[in-house]
mmCIF file of C-alpha atoms in Angstrom:
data_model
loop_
_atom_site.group_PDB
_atom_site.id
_atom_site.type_symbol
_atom_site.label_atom_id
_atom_site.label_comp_id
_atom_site.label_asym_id
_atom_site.label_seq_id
_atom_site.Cartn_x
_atom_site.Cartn_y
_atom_site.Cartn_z
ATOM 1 C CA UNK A 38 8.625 5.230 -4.382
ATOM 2 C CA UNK A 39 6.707 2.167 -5.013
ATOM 3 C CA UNK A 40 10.111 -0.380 -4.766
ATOM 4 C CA UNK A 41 10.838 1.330 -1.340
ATOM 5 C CA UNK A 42 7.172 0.797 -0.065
ATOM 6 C CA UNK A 43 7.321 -2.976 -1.325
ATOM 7 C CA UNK A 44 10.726 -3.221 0.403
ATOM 8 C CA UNK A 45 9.368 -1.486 3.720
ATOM 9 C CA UNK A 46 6.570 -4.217 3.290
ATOM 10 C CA UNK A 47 9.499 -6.989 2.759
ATOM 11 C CA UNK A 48 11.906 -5.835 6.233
ATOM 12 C CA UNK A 49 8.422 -5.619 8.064
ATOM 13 C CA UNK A 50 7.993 -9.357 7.192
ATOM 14 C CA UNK A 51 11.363 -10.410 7.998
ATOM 15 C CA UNK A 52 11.177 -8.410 11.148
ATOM 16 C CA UNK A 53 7.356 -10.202 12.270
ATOM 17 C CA UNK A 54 9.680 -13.730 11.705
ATOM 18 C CA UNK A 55 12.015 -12.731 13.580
ATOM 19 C CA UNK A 56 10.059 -11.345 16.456
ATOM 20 C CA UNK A 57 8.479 -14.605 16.552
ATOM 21 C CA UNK A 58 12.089 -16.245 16.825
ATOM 22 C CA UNK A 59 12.891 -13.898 19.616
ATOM 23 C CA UNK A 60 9.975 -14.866 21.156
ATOM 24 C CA UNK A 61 10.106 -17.654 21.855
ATOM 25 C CA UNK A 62 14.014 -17.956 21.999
ATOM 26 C CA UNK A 63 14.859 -15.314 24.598
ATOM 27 C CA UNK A 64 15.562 -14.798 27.824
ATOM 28 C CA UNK A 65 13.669 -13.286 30.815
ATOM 29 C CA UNK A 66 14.204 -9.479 30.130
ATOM 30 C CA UNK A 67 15.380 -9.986 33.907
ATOM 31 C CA UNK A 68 18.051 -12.065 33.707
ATOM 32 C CA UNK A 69 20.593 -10.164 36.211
ATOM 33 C CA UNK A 70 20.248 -8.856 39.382
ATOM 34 C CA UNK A 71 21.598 -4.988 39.990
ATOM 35 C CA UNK A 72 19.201 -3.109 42.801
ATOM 36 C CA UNK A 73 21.865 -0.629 42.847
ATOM 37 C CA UNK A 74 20.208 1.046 39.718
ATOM 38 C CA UNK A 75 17.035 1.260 41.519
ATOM 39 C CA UNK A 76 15.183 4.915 41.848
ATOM 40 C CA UNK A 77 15.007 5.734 45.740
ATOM 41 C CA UNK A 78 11.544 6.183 45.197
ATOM 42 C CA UNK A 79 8.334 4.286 43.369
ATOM 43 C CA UNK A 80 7.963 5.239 40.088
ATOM 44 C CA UNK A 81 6.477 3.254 36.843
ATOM 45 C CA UNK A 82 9.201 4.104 34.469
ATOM 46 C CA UNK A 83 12.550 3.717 34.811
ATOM 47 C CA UNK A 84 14.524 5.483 32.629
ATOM 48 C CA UNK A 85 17.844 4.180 32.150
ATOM 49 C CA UNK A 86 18.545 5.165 28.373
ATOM 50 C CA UNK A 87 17.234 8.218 28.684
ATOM 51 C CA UNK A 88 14.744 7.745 25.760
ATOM 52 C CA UNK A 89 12.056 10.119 26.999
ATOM 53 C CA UNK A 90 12.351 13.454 27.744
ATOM 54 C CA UNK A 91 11.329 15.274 31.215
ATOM 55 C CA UNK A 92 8.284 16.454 30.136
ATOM 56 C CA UNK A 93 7.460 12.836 28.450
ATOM 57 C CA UNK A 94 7.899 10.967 31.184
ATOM 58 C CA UNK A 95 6.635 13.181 33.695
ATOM 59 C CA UNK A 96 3.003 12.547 31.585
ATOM 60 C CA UNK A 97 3.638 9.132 31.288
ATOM 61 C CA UNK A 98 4.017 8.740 35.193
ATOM 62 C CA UNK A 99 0.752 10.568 35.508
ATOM 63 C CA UNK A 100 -0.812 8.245 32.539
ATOM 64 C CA UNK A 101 0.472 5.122 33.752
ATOM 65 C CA UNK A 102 -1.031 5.676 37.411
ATOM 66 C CA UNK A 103 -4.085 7.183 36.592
ATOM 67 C CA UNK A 104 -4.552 3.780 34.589
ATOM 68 C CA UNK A 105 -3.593 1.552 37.099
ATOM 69 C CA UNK A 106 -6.213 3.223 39.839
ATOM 70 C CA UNK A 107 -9.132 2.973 37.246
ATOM 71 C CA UNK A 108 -8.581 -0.068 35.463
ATOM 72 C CA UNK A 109 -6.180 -2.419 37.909
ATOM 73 C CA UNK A 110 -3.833 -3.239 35.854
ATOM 74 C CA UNK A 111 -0.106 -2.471 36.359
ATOM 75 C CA UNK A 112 1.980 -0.770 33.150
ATOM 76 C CA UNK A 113 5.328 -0.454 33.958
ATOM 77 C CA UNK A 114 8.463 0.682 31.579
ATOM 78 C CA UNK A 115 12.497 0.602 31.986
ATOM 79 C CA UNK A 116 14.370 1.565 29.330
ATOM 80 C CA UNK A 117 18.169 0.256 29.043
ATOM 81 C CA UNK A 118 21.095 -0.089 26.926
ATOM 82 C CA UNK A 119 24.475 -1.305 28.468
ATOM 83 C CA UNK A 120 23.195 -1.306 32.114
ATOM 84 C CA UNK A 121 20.113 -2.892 33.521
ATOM 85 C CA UNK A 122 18.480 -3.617 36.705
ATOM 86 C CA UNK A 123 17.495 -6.645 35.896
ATOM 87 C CA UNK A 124 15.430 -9.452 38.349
ATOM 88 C CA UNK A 125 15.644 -6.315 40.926
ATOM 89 C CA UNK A 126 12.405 -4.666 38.944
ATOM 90 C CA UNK A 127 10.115 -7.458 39.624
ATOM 91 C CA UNK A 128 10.448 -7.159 43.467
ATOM 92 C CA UNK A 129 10.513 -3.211 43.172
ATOM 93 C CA UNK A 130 7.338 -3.200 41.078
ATOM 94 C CA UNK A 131 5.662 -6.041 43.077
ATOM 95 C CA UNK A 132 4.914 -7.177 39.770
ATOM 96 C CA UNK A 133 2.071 -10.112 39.065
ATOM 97 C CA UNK A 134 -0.534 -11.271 37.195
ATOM 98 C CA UNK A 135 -1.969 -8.054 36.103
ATOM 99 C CA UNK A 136 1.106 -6.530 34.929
ATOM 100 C CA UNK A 137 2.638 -5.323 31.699
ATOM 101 C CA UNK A 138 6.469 -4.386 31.630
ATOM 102 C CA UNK A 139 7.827 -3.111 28.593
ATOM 103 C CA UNK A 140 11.559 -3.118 28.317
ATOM 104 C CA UNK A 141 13.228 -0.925 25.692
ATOM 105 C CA UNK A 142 16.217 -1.711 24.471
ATOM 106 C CA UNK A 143 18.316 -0.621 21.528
ATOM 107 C CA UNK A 144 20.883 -3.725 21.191
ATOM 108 C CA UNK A 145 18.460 -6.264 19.485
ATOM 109 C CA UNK A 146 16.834 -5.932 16.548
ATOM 110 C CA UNK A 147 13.522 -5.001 17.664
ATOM 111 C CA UNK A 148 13.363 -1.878 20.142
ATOM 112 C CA UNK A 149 10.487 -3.060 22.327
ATOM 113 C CA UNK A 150 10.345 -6.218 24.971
ATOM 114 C CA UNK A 151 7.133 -6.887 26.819
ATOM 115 C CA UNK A 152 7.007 -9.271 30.246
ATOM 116 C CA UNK A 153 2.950 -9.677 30.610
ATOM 117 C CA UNK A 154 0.899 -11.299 33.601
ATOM 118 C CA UNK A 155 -1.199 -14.455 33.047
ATOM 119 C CA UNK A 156 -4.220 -12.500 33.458
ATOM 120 C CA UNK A 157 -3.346 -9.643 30.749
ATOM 121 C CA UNK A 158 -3.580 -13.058 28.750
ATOM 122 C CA UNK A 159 -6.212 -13.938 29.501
ATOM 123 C CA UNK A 160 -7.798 -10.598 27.328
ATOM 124 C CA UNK A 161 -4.669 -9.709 24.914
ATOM 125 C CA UNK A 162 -3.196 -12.874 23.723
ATOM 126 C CA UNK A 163 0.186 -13.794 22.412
ATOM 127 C CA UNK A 164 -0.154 -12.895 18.937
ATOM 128 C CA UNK A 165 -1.305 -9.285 20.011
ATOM 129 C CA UNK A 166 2.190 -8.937 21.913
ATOM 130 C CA UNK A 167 4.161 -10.220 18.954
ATOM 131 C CA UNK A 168 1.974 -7.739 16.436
ATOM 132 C CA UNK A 169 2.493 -4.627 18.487
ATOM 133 C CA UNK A 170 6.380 -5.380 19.277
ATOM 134 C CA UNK A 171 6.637 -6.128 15.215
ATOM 135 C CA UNK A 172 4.808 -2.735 14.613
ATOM 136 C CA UNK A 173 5.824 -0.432 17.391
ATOM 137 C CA UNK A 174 9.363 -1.812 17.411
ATOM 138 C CA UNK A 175 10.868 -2.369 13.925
ATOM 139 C CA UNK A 176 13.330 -0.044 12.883
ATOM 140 C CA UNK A 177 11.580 1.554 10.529
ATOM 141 C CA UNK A 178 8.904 2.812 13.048
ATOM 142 C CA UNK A 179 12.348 3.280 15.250
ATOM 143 C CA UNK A 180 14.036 5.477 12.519
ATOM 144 C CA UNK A 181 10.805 7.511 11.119
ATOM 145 C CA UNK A 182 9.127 8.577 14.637
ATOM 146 C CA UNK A 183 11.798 7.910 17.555
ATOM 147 C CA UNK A 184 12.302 5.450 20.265
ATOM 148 C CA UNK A 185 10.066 7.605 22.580
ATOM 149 C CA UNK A 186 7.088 7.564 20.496
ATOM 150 C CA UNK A 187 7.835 3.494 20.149
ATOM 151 C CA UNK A 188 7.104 3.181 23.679
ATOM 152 C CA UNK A 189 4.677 5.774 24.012
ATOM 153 C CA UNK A 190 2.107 4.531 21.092
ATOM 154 C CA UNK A 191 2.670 1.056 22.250
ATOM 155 C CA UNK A 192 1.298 1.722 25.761
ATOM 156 C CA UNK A 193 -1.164 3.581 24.102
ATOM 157 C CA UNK A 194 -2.703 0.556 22.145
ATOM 158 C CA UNK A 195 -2.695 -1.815 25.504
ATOM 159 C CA UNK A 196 -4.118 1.165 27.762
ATOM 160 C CA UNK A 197 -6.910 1.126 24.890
ATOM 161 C CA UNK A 198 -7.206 -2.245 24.244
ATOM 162 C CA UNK A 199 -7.594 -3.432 28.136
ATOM 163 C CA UNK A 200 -9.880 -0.361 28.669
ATOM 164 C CA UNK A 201 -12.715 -2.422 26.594
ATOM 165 C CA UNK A 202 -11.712 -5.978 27.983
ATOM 166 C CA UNK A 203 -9.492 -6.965 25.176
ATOM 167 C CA UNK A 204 -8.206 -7.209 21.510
ATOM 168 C CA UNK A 205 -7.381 -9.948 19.575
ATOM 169 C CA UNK A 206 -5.269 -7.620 17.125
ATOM 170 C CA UNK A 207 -3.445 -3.878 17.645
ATOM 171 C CA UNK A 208 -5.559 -1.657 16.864
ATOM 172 C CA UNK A 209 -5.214 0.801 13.819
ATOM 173 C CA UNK A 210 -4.001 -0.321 10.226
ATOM 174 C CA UNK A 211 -0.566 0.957 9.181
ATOM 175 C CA UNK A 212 0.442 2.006 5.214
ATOM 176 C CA UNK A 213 2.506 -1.143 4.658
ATOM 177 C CA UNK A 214 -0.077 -3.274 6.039
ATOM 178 C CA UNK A 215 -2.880 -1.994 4.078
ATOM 179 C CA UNK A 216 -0.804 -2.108 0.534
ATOM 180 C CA UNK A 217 -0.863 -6.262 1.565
ATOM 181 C CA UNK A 218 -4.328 -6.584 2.019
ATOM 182 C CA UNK A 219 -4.966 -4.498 -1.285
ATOM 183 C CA UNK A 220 -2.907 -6.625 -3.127
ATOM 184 C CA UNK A 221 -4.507 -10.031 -1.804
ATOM 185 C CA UNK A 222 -7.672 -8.537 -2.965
ATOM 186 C CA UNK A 223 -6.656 -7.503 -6.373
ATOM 187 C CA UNK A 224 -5.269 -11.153 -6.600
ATOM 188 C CA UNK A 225 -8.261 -12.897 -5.636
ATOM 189 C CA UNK A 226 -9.896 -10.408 -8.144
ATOM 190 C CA UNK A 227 -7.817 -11.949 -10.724
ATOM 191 C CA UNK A 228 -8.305 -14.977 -9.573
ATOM 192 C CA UNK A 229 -12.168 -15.308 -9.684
ATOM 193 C CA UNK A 230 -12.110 -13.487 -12.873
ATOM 194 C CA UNK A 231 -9.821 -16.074 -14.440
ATOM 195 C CA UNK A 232 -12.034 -18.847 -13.214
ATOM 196 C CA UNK A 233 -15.355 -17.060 -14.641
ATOM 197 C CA UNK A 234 -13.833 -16.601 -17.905
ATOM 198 C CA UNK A 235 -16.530 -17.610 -20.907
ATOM 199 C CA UNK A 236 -16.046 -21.178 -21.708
ATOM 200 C CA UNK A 237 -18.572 -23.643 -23.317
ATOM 201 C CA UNK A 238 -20.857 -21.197 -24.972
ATOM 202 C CA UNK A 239 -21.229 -19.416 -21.471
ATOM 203 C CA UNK A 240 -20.774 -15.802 -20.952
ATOM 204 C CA UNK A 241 -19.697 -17.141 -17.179
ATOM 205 C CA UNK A 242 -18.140 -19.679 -16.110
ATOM 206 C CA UNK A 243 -20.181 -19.765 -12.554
ATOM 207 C CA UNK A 244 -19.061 -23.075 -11.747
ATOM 208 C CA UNK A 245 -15.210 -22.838 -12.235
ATOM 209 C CA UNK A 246 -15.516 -19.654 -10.400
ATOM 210 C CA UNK A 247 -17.468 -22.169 -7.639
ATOM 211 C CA UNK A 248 -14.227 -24.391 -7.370
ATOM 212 C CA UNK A 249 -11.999 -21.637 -7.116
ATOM 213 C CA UNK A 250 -13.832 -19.650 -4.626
ATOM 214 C CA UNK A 251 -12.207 -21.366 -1.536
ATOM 215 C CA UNK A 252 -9.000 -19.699 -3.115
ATOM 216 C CA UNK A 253 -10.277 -16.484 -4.304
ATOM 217 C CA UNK A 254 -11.889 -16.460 -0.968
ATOM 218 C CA UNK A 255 -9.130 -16.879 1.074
ATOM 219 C CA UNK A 256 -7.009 -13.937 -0.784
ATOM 220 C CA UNK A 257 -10.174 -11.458 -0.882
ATOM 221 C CA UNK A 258 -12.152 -12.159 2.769
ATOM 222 C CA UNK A 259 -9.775 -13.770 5.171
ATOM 223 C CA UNK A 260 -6.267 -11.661 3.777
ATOM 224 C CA UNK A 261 -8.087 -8.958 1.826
ATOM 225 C CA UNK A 262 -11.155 -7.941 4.113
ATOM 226 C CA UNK A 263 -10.490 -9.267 7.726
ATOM 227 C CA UNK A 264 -7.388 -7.553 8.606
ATOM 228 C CA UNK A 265 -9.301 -4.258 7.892
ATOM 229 C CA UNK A 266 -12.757 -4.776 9.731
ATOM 230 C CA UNK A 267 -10.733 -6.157 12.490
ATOM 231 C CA UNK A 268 -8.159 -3.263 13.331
ATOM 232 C CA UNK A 269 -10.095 0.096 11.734
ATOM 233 C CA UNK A 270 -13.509 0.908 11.416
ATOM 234 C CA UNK A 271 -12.706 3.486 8.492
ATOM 235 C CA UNK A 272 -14.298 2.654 5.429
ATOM 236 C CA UNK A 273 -11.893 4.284 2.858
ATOM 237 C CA UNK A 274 -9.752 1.238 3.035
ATOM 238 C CA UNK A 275 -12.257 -1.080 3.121
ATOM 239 C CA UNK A 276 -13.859 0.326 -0.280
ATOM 240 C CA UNK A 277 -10.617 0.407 -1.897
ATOM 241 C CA UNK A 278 -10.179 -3.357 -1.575
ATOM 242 C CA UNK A 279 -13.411 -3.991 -2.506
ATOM 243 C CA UNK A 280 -13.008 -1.935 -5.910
ATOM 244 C CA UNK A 281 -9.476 -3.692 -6.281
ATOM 245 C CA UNK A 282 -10.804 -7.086 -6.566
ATOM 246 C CA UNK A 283 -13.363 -5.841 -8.773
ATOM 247 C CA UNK A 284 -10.951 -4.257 -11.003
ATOM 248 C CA UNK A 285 -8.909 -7.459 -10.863
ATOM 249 C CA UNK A 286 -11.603 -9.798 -11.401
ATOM 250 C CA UNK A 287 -12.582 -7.244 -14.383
ATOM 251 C CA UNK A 288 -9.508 -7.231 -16.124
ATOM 252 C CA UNK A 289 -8.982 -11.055 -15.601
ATOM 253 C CA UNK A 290 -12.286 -12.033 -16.774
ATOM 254 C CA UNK A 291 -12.304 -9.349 -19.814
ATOM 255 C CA UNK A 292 -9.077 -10.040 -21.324
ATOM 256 C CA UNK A 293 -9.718 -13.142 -23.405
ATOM 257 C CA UNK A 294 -12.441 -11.625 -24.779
ATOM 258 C CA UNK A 295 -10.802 -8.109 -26.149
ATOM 259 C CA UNK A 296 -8.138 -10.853 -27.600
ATOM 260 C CA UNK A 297 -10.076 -12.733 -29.230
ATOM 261 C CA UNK A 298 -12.352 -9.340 -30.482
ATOM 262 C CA UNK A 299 -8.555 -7.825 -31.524
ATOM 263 C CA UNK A 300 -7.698 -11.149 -33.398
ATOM 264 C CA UNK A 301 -11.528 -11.329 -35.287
ATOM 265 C CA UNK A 302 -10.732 -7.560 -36.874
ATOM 266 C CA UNK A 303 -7.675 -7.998 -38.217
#
């Protein structure tokens, strides 16, 4: 169970590198022109793949235009898989600077695609697009909950996120990503523990533990803590990374001194 967590963990990474690549790398979702796919009359969702059911979509619609009268902003979604409207959305939507289109599509590696307006920038930067296509969109996600809940939880997160004026980060901390920031903590744990480790006649070594908090510090606070605080505010995981660098430090600083206490009594 535990390989087949760490090698969930491992594809997730791959697939955030990759997303990156992507990016950066690929094409305007609307590279082709075909009107002739076109609804014959305004809706936010075009359906091409067939991903959502009737009853799905027919919320969605509701959702997504509800949203837009409150809040402004323009969500818009077309799924596709060997046929695609292309450049025609962008006139049939109107689209601008206050609109999000996410384009689903099950050719590439990762299921989602988001085109986003200068002024949804503005409030949910780059690295917030590339961490919810990574999470929303890997195949994993894909594979355990379905495409329609890809595109569904995804809108979710912006329709939150713009709601209170922005996010740096997608909300919500999933199991693999947690596991990463326990392990950074235990590490640091270990870490400071090794660096406090009696030396000189000291029972602590406070000041190798000084030059080796900037390390320590890194693993525990900025890889350990801040993901956490920043994208939850449950405590449970919180606690458990505090008590895992603990734990680590514990063991790291304590061993030495049960070997040498082993060695003394025999």
């Amino acid at each position: 169970m535990q390989h087949f967590v760490f090698k969930r963990i491992a594809v997730c990474l791959a697939a955030a590198g990759l997303t990156v690549l992507s990016w950066s790398m690929a094409p305007a979702a609307y590279a082709f022109d075909n009107p002739d796919l076109l609804p014959d009359i305004q809706t936010p969702i075009i359906d091409l793949a067939d991903t959502l059911t009737s009853v799905q979509e027919k919320q969605l619609v509701t959702d997504l235009e509800q949203f837009e009268a409150e809040t402004g902003y323009k969500l818009r979604v077309l799924t596709q898989f060997d046929r695609t409207p292309g450049r025609a959305v962008k006139d049939f939507w109107k689209l601008d600077d206050k609109s999000v289109l996410l384009i689903a599509d099950a050719r590439g590696g990762n299921l989602l695609g988001f085109n986003v307006g200068e002024a949804v920038y503005a409030l949910l930067p780059r690295t917030f697009w590339i961490e919810l296509q990574t999470r929303y969109g890997n195949q994993f996600f894909v594979r355990d909950n379905g495409e329609d809940q890809s595109i569904l939880q995804s809108l979710q997160s912006v329709e939150s996120c713009l709601r209170q004026g922005g996010c740096r980060v997608v909300p919500g901390l999933p199991r693999e990503q947690w596991i990463l920031t326990l392990v950074t903590s235990v590490i640091g744990g270990f870490v400071c523990g090794f660096a406090a480790q009696p030396r000189d006649g000291k029972i602590v070594a406070w000041q190798w533990a000084l030059i080796f908090s900037p390390l320590w510090g890194i693993l525990f606070v900025a890889f350990g803590i801040g993901p956490v605080i920043s994208r939850t505010s449950d405590w449970l995981p919180l606690v458990r990374n505090i008590l895992g660098f603990v734990l680590g430090a514990l063991v790291a600083y304590l061993t030495p001194i049960v070997s040498r206490s082993s060695t003394s009594e025999t």
